[in-house]
Backbone as JSON, one array per atom type, in Angstrom:
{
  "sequence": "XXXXXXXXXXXXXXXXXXXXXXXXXXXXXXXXXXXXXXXXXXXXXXXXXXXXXXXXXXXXXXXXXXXXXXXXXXXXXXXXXXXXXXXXXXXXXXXXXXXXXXXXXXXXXXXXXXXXXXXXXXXXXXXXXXXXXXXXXXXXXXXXXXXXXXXXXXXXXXXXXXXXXXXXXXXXXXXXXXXXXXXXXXXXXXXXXXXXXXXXXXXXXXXXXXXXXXXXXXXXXXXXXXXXXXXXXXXXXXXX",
  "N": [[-37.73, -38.62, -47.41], [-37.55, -36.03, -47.47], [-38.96, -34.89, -45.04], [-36.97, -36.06, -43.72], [-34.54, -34.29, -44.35], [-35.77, -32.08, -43.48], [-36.19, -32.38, -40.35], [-33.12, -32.8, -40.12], [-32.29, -30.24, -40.9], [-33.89, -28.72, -38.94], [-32.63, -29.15, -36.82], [-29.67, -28.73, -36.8], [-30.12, -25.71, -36.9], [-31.21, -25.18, -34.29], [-29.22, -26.0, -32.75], [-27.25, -23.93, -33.47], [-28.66, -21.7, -32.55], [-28.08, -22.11, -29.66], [-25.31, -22.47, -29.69], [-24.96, -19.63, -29.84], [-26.0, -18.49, -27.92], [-24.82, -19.81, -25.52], [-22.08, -18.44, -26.09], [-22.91, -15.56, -25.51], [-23.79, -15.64, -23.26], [-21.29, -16.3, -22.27], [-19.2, -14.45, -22.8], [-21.03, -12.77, -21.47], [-20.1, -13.07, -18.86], [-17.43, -12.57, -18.56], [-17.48, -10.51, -18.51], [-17.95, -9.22, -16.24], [-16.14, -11.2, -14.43], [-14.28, -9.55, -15.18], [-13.6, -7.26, -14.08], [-11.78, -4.06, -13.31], [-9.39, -4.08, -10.75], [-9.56, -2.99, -7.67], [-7.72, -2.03, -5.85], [-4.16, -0.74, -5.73], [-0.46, -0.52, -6.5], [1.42, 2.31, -5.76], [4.53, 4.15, -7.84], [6.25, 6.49, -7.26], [8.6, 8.69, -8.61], [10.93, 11.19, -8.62], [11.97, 14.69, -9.37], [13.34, 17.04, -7.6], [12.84, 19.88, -6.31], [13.18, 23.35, -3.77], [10.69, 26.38, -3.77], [10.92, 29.87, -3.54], [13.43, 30.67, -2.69], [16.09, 31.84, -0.88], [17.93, 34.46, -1.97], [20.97, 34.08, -1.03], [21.02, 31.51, -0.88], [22.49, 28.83, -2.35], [21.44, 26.52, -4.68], [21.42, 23.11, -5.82], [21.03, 21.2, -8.81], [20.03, 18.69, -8.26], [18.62, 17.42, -6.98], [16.25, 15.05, -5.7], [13.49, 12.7, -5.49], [11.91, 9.69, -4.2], [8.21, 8.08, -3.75], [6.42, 5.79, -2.16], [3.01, 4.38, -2.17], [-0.16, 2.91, -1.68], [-2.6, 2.64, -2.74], [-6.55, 2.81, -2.68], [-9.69, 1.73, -5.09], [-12.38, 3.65, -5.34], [-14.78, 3.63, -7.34], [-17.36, 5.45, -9.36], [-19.61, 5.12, -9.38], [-21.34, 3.79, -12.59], [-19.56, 5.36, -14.45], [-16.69, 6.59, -15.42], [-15.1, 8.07, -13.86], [-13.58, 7.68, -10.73], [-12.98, 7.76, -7.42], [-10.1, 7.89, -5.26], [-7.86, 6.67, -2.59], [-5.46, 6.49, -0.28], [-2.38, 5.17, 1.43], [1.11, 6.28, 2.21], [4.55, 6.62, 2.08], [7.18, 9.52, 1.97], [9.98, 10.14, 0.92], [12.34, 12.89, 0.47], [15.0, 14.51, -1.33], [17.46, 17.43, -1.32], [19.54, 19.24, -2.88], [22.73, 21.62, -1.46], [25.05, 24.08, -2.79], [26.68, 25.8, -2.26], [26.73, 26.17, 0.3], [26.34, 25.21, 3.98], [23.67, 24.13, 6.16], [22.81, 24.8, 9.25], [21.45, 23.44, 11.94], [21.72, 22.87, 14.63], [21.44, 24.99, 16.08], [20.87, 26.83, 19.44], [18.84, 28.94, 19.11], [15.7, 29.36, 17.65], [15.75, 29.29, 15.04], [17.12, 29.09, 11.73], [20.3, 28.58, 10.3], [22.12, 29.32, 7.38], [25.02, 28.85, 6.43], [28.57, 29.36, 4.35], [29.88, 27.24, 2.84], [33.12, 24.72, 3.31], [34.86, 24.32, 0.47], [35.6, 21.84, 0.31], [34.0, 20.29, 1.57], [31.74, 17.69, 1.25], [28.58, 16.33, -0.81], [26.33, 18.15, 0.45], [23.16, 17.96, 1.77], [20.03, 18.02, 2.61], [17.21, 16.49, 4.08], [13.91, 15.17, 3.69], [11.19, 13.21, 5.63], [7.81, 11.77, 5.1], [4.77, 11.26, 6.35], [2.21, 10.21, 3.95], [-0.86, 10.86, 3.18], [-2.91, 10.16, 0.56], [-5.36, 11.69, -1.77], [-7.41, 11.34, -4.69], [-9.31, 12.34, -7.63], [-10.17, 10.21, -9.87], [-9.62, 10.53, -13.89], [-10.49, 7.65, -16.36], [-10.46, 6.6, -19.3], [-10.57, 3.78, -20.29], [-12.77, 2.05, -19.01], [-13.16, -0.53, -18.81], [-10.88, -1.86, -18.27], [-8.44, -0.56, -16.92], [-5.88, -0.46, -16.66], [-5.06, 0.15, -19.56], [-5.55, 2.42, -21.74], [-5.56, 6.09, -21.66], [-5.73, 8.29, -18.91], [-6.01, 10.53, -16.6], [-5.41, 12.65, -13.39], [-6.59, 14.5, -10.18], [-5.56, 15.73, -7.41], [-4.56, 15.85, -3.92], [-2.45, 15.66, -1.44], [-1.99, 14.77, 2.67], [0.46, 15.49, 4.43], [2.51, 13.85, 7.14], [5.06, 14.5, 9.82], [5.64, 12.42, 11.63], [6.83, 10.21, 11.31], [9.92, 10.53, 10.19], [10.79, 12.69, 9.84], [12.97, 15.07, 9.67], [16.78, 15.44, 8.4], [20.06, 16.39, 8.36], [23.05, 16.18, 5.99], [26.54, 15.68, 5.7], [29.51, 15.41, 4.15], [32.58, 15.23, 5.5], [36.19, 16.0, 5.14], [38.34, 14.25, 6.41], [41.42, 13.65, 7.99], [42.3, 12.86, 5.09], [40.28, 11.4, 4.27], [36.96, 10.75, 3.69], [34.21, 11.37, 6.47], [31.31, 10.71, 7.23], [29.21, 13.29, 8.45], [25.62, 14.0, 10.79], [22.73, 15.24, 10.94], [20.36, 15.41, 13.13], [16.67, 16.26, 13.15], [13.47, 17.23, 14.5], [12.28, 19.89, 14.92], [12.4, 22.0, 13.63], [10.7, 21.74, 11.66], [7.45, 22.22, 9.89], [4.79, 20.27, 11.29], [2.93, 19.3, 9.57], [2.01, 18.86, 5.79], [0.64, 20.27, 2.94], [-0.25, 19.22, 0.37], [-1.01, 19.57, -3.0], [-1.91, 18.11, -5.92], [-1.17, 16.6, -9.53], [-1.32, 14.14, -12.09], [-0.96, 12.78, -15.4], [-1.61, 10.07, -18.05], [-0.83, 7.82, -19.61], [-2.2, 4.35, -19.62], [0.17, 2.19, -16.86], [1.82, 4.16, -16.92], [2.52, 7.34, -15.8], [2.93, 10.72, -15.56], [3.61, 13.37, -13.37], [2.91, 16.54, -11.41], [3.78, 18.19, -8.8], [2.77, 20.64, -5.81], [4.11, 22.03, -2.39], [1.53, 23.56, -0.33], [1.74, 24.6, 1.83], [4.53, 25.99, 4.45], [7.97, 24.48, 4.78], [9.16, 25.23, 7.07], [9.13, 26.05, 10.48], [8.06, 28.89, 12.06], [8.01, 30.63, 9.79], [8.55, 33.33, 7.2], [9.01, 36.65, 5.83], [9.76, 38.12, 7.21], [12.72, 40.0, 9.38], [14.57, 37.32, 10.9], [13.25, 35.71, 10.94], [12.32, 32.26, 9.71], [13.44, 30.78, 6.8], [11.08, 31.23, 3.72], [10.54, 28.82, 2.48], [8.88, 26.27, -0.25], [8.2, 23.1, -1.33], [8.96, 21.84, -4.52], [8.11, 19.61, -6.57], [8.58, 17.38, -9.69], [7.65, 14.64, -11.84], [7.85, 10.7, -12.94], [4.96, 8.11, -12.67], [4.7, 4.98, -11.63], [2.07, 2.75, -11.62], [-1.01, 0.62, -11.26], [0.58, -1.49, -10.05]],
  "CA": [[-36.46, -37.91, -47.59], [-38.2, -34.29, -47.24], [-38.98, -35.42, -43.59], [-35.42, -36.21, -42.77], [-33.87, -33.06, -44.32], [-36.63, -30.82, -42.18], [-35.64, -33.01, -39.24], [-31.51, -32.24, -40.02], [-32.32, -28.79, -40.39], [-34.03, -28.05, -37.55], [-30.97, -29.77, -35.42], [-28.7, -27.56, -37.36], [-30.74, -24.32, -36.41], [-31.04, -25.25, -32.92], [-27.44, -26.18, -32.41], [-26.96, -23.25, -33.96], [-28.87, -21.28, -31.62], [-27.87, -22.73, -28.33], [-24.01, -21.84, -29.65], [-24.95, -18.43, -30.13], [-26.59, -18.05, -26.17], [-23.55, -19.65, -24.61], [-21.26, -17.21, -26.41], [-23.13, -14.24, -25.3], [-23.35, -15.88, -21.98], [-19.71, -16.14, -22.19], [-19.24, -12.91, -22.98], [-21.29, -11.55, -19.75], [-19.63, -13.68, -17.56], [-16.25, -12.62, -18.82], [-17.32, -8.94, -18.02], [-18.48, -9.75, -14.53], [-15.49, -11.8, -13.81], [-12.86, -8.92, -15.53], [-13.65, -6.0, -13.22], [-10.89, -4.24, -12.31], [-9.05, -4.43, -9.35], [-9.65, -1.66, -6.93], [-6.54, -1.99, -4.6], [-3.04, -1.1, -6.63], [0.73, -0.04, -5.79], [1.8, 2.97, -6.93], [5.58, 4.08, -7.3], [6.75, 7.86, -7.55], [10.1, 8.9, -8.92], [10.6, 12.92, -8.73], [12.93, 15.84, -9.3], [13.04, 17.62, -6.32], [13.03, 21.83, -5.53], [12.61, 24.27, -3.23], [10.68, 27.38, -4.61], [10.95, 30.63, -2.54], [14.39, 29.98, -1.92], [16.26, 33.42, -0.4], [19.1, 34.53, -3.05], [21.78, 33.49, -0.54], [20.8, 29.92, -0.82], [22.58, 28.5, -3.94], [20.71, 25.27, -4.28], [21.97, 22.14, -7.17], [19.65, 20.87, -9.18], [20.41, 16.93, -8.29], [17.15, 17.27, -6.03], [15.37, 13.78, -6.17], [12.64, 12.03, -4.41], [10.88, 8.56, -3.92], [7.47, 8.1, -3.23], [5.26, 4.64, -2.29], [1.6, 4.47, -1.87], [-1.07, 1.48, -1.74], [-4.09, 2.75, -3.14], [-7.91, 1.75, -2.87], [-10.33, 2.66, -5.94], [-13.65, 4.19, -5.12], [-15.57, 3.76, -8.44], [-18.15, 6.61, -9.06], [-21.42, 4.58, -10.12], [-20.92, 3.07, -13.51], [-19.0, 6.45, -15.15], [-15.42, 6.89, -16.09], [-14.59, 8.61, -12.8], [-13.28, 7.08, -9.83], [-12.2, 8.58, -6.21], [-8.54, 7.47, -5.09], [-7.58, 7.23, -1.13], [-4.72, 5.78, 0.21], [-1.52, 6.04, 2.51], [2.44, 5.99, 1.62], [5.47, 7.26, 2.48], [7.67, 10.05, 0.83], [11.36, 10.58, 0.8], [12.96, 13.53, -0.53], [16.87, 15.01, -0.72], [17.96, 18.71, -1.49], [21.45, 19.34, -2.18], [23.46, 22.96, -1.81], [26.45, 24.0, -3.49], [28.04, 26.54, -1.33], [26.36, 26.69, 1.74], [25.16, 24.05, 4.67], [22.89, 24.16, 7.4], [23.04, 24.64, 11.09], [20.16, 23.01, 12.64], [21.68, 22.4, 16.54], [21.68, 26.11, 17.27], [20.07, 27.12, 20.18], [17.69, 29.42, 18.69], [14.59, 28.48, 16.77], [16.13, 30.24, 13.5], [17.7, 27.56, 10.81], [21.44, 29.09, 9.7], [23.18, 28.42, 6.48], [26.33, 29.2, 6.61], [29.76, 29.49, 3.96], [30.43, 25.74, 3.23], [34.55, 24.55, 3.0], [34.79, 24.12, -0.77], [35.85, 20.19, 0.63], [32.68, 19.32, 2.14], [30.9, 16.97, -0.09], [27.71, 16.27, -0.62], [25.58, 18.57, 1.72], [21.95, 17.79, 2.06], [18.94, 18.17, 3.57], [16.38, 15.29, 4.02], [12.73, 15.13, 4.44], [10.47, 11.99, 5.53], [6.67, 11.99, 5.18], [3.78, 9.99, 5.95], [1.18, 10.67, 3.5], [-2.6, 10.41, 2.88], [-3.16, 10.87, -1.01], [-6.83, 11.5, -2.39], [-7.59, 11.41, -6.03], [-10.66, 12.79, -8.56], [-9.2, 10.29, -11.26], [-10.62, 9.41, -14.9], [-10.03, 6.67, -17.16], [-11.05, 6.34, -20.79], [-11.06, 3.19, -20.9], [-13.1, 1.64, -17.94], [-13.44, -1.6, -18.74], [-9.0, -1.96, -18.38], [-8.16, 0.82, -15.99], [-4.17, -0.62, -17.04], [-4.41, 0.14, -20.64], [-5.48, 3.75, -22.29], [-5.67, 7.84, -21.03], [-6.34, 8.85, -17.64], [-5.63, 11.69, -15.41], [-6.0, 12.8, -11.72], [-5.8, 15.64, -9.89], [-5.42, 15.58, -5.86], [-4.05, 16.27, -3.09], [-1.58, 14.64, -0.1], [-1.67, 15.22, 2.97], [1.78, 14.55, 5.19], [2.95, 13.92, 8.52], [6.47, 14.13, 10.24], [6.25, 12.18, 12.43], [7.73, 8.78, 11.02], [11.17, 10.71, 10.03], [11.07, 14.28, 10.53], [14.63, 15.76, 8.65], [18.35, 15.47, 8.83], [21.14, 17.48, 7.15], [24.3, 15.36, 6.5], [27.45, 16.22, 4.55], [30.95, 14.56, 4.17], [33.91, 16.33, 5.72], [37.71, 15.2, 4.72], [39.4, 14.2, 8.19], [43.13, 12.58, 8.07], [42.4, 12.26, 3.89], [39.11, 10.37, 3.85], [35.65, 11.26, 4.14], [33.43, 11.27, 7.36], [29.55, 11.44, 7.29], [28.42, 13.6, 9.57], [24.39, 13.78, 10.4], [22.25, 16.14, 12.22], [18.88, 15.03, 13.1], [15.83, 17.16, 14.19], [12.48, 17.86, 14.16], [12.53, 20.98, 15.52], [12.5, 23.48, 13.05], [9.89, 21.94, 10.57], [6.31, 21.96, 10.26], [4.6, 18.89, 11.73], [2.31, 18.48, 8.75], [2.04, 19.99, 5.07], [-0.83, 20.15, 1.86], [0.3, 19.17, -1.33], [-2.02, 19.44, -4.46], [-1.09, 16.96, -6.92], [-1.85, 16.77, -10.58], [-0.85, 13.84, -12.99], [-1.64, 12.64, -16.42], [-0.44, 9.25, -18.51], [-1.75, 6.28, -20.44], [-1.91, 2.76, -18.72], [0.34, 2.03, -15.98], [3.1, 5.13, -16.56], [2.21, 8.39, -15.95], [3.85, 11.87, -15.52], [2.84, 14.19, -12.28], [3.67, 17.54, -10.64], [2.86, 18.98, -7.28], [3.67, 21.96, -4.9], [3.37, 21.94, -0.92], [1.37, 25.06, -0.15], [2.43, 25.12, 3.14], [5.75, 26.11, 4.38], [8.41, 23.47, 5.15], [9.83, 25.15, 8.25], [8.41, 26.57, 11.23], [8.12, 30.28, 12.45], [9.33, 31.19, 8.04], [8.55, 34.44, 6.56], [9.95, 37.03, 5.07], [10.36, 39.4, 8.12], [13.57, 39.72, 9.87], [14.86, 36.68, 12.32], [12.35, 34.04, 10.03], [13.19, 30.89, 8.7], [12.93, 30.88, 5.04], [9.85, 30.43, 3.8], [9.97, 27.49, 1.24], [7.93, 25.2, -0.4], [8.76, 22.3, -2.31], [7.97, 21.14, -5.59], [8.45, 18.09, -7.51], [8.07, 16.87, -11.55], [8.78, 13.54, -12.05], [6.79, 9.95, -13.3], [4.73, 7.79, -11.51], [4.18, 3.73, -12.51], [1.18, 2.46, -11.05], [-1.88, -0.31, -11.18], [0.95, -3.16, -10.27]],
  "C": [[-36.59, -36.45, -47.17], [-38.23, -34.61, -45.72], [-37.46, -35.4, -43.3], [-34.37, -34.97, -43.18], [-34.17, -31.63, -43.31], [-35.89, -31.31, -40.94], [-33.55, -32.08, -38.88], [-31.53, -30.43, -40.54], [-32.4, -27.59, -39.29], [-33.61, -28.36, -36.61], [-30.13, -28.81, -35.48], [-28.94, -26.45, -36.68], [-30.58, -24.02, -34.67], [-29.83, -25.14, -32.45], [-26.71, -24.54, -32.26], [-27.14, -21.38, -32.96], [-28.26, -21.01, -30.38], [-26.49, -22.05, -28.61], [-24.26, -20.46, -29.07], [-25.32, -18.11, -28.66], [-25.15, -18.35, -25.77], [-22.39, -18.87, -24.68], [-21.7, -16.25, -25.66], [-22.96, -14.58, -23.78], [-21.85, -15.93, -21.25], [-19.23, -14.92, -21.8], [-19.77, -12.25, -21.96], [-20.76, -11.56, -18.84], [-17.94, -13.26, -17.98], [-16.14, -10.83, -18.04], [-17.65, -8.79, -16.9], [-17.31, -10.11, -14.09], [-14.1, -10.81, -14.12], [-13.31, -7.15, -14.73], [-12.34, -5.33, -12.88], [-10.46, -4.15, -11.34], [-8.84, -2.76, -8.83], [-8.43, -1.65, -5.69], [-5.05, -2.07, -5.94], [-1.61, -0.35, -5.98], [1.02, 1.09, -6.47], [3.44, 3.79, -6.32], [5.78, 5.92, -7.64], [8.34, 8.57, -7.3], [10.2, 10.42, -9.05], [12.01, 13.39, -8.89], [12.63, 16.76, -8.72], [13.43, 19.01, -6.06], [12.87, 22.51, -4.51], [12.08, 25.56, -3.64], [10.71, 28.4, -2.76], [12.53, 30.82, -1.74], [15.26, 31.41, -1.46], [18.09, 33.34, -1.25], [20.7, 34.19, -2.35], [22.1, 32.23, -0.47], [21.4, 30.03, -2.17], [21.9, 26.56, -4.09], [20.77, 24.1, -5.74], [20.74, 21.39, -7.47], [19.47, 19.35, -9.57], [19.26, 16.69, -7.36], [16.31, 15.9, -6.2], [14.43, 13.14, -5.0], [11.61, 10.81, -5.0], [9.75, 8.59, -3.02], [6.47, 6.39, -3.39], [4.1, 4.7, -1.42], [1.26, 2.72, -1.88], [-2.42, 2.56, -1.85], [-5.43, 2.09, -3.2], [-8.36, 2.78, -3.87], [-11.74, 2.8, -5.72], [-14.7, 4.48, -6.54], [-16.77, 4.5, -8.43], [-19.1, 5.83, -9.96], [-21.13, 3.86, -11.49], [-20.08, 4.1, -14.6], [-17.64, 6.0, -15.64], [-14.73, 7.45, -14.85], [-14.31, 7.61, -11.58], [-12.82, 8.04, -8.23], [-11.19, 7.46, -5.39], [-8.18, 7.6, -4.08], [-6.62, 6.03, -0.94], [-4.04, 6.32, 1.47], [-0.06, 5.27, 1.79], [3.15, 6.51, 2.55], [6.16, 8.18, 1.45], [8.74, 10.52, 1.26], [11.87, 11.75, 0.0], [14.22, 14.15, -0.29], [16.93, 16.33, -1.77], [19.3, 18.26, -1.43], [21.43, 20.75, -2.81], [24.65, 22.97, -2.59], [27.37, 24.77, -2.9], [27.16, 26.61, -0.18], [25.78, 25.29, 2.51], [24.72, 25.12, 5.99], [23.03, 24.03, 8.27], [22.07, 24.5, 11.51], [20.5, 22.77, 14.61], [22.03, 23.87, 16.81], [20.78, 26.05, 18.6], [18.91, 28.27, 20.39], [16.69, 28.15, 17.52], [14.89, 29.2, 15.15], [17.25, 28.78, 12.57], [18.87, 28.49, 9.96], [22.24, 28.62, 8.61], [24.36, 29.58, 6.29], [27.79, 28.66, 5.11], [29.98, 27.9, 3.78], [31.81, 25.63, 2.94], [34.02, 24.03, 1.5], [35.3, 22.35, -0.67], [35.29, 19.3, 0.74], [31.99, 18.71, 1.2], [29.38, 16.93, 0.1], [26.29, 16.65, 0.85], [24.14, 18.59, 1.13], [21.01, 17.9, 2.69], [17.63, 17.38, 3.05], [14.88, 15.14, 4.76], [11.57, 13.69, 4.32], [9.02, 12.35, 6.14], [5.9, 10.77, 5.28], [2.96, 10.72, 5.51], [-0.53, 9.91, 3.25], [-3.06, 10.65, 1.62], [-4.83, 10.87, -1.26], [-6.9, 12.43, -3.63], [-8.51, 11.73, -6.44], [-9.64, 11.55, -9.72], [-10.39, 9.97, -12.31], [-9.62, 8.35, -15.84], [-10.53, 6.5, -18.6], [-11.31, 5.27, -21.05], [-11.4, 1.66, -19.29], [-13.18, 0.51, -18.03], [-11.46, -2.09, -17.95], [-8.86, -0.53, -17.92], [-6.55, 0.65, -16.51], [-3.99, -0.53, -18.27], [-5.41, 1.85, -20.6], [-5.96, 5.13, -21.38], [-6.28, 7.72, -19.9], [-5.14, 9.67, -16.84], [-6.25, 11.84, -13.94], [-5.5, 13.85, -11.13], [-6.66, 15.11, -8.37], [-4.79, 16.21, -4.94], [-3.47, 15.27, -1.96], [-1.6, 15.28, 1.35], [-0.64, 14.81, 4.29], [1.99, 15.09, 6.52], [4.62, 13.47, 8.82], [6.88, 12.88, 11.45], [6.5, 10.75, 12.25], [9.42, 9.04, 11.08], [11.73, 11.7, 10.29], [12.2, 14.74, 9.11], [15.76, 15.43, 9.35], [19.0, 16.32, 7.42], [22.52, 16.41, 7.22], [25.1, 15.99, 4.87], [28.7, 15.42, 4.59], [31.66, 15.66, 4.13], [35.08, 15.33, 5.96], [38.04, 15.51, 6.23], [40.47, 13.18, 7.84], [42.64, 11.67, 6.23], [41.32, 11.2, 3.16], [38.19, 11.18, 4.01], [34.45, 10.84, 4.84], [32.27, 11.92, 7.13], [28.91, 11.74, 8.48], [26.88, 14.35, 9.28], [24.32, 14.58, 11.56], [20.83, 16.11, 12.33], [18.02, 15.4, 13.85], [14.47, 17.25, 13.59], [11.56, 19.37, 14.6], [12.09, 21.72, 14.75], [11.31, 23.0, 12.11], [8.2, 21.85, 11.12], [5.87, 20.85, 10.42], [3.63, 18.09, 10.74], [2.08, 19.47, 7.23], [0.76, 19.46, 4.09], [-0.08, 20.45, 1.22], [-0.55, 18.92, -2.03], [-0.85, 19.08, -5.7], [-1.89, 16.9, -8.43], [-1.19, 15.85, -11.59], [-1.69, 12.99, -14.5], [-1.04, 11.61, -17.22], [-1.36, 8.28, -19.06], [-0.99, 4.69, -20.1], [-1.35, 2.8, -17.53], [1.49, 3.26, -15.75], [1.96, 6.53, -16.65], [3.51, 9.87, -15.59], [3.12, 12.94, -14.46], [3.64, 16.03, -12.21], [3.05, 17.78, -9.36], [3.66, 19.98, -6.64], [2.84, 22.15, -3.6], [3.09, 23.63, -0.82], [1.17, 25.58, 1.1], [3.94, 25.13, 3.15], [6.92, 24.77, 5.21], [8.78, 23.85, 6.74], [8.58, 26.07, 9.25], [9.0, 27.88, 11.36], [9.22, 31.06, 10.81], [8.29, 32.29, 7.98], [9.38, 35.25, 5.84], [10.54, 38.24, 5.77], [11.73, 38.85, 8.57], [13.91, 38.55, 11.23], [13.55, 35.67, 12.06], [13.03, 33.15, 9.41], [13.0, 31.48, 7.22], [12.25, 30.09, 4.6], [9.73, 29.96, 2.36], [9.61, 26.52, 0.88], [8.42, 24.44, -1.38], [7.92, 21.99, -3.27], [8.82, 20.32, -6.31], [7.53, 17.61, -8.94], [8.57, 15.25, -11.24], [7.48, 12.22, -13.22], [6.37, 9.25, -11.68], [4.04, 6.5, -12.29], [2.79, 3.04, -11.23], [-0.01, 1.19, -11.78], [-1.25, -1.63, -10.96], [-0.42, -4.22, -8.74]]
}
């Protein structure tokens, strides 16, 4: 009887054992197989400014801009840090309140001019291709899509997918006609934006400011464009 309890003991124990390995084995192979994913979309929703703006400009503060990326993640050795490189596009719209833009002069000078208190919605529209690169961290590396992380970066953009247009609606025979004026003429052909946002999981909250100037030949001497730079607050949802 002593014999056959030793016997069903040391089955028990074993069994008991053997569970306990394939768990942990479980368990390694779960952290091996849950890496996360180093390629993600990311979306950027903004409120859109010009700073620098010359006290003649009156400028509404309905400013908005969309931005989409595709990101790769550059994981920094087994840390918390990561480096962030992609490419996107970035849309953004200005609107005035008394004044539009003359972009088809025949100088290289950019005129705003008196708008008819009729004209609707006057704008000015800028399209970028960008190159974003990130420093980011994560707190919680195992799940890059759940708790704290920040990033600070920089973009840097090119015109030549969209360039700018200015368009406004003017009342003709009681309706309203959209007229568009499309150039790349007057702006710079590429700008540097330093970027800085901060958020937990997949939402976050950014800012940035281009510290180059949007237009060409701007300053602050006489018979210069006006020299301003945009900046944008907004969120930004990311790791889909």
């Amino acid at each position: 009887m002593r014999n056959i309890l030793g016997i069903l003991f040391l089955s028990f124990m074993a069994a008991v054992s053997a569970k306990a390995q394939t768990t942990t084995s479980s368990t390694e192979d779960k952290k091996v197989v849950s890496k996360p994913s180093r390629d993600h979309f990311l979306i950027q929703l903004s409120h859109d400014r010009w700073t620098n703006v010359p006290d003649s400009v009156d400028m509404k503060n309905t400013g908005r801009g969309l931005g989409l990326y595709l990101m790769y993640d550059f994981p920094i050795k087994k840390s918390n840090f990561s480096f962030g490189a992609g490419v996107g596009v970035r849309f953004s719209n200005v609107y005035f309140s008394k004044e539009k833009m003359v972009l088809d002069s025949r100088t290289d000078r950019i005129i705003f001019q008196a708008a008819d208190s009729a004209i609707k919605g006057n704008k000015f529209s800028t399209t970028y291709l960008e190159v974003p690169l990130e420093l980011r961290f994560f707190a919680n590396k195992e799940n890059r899509n759940k708790g704290f992380k920040f990033a600070l970066g920089a973009k840097v953009g090119f015109t030549g997918i969209g360039g700018s247009h200015y368009k406004e609606r003017v009342p003709v025979s009681g309706k309203f006609i959209s007229e568009v004026t499309k150039t790349k003429r007057f702006n710079q052909s590429w700008r540097l934006t330093p970027t800085a946002r901060i958020g937990w999981g997949n939402f976050s909250v950014f800012a940035e400011y281009t510290v180059t100037p949007i237009f060409n030949n701007s300053g602050n001497t006489l018979g210069a464009n006006p020299d301003v730079r945009p900046f944008s607050a907004g969120i930004v949802i990311s790791g889909l």
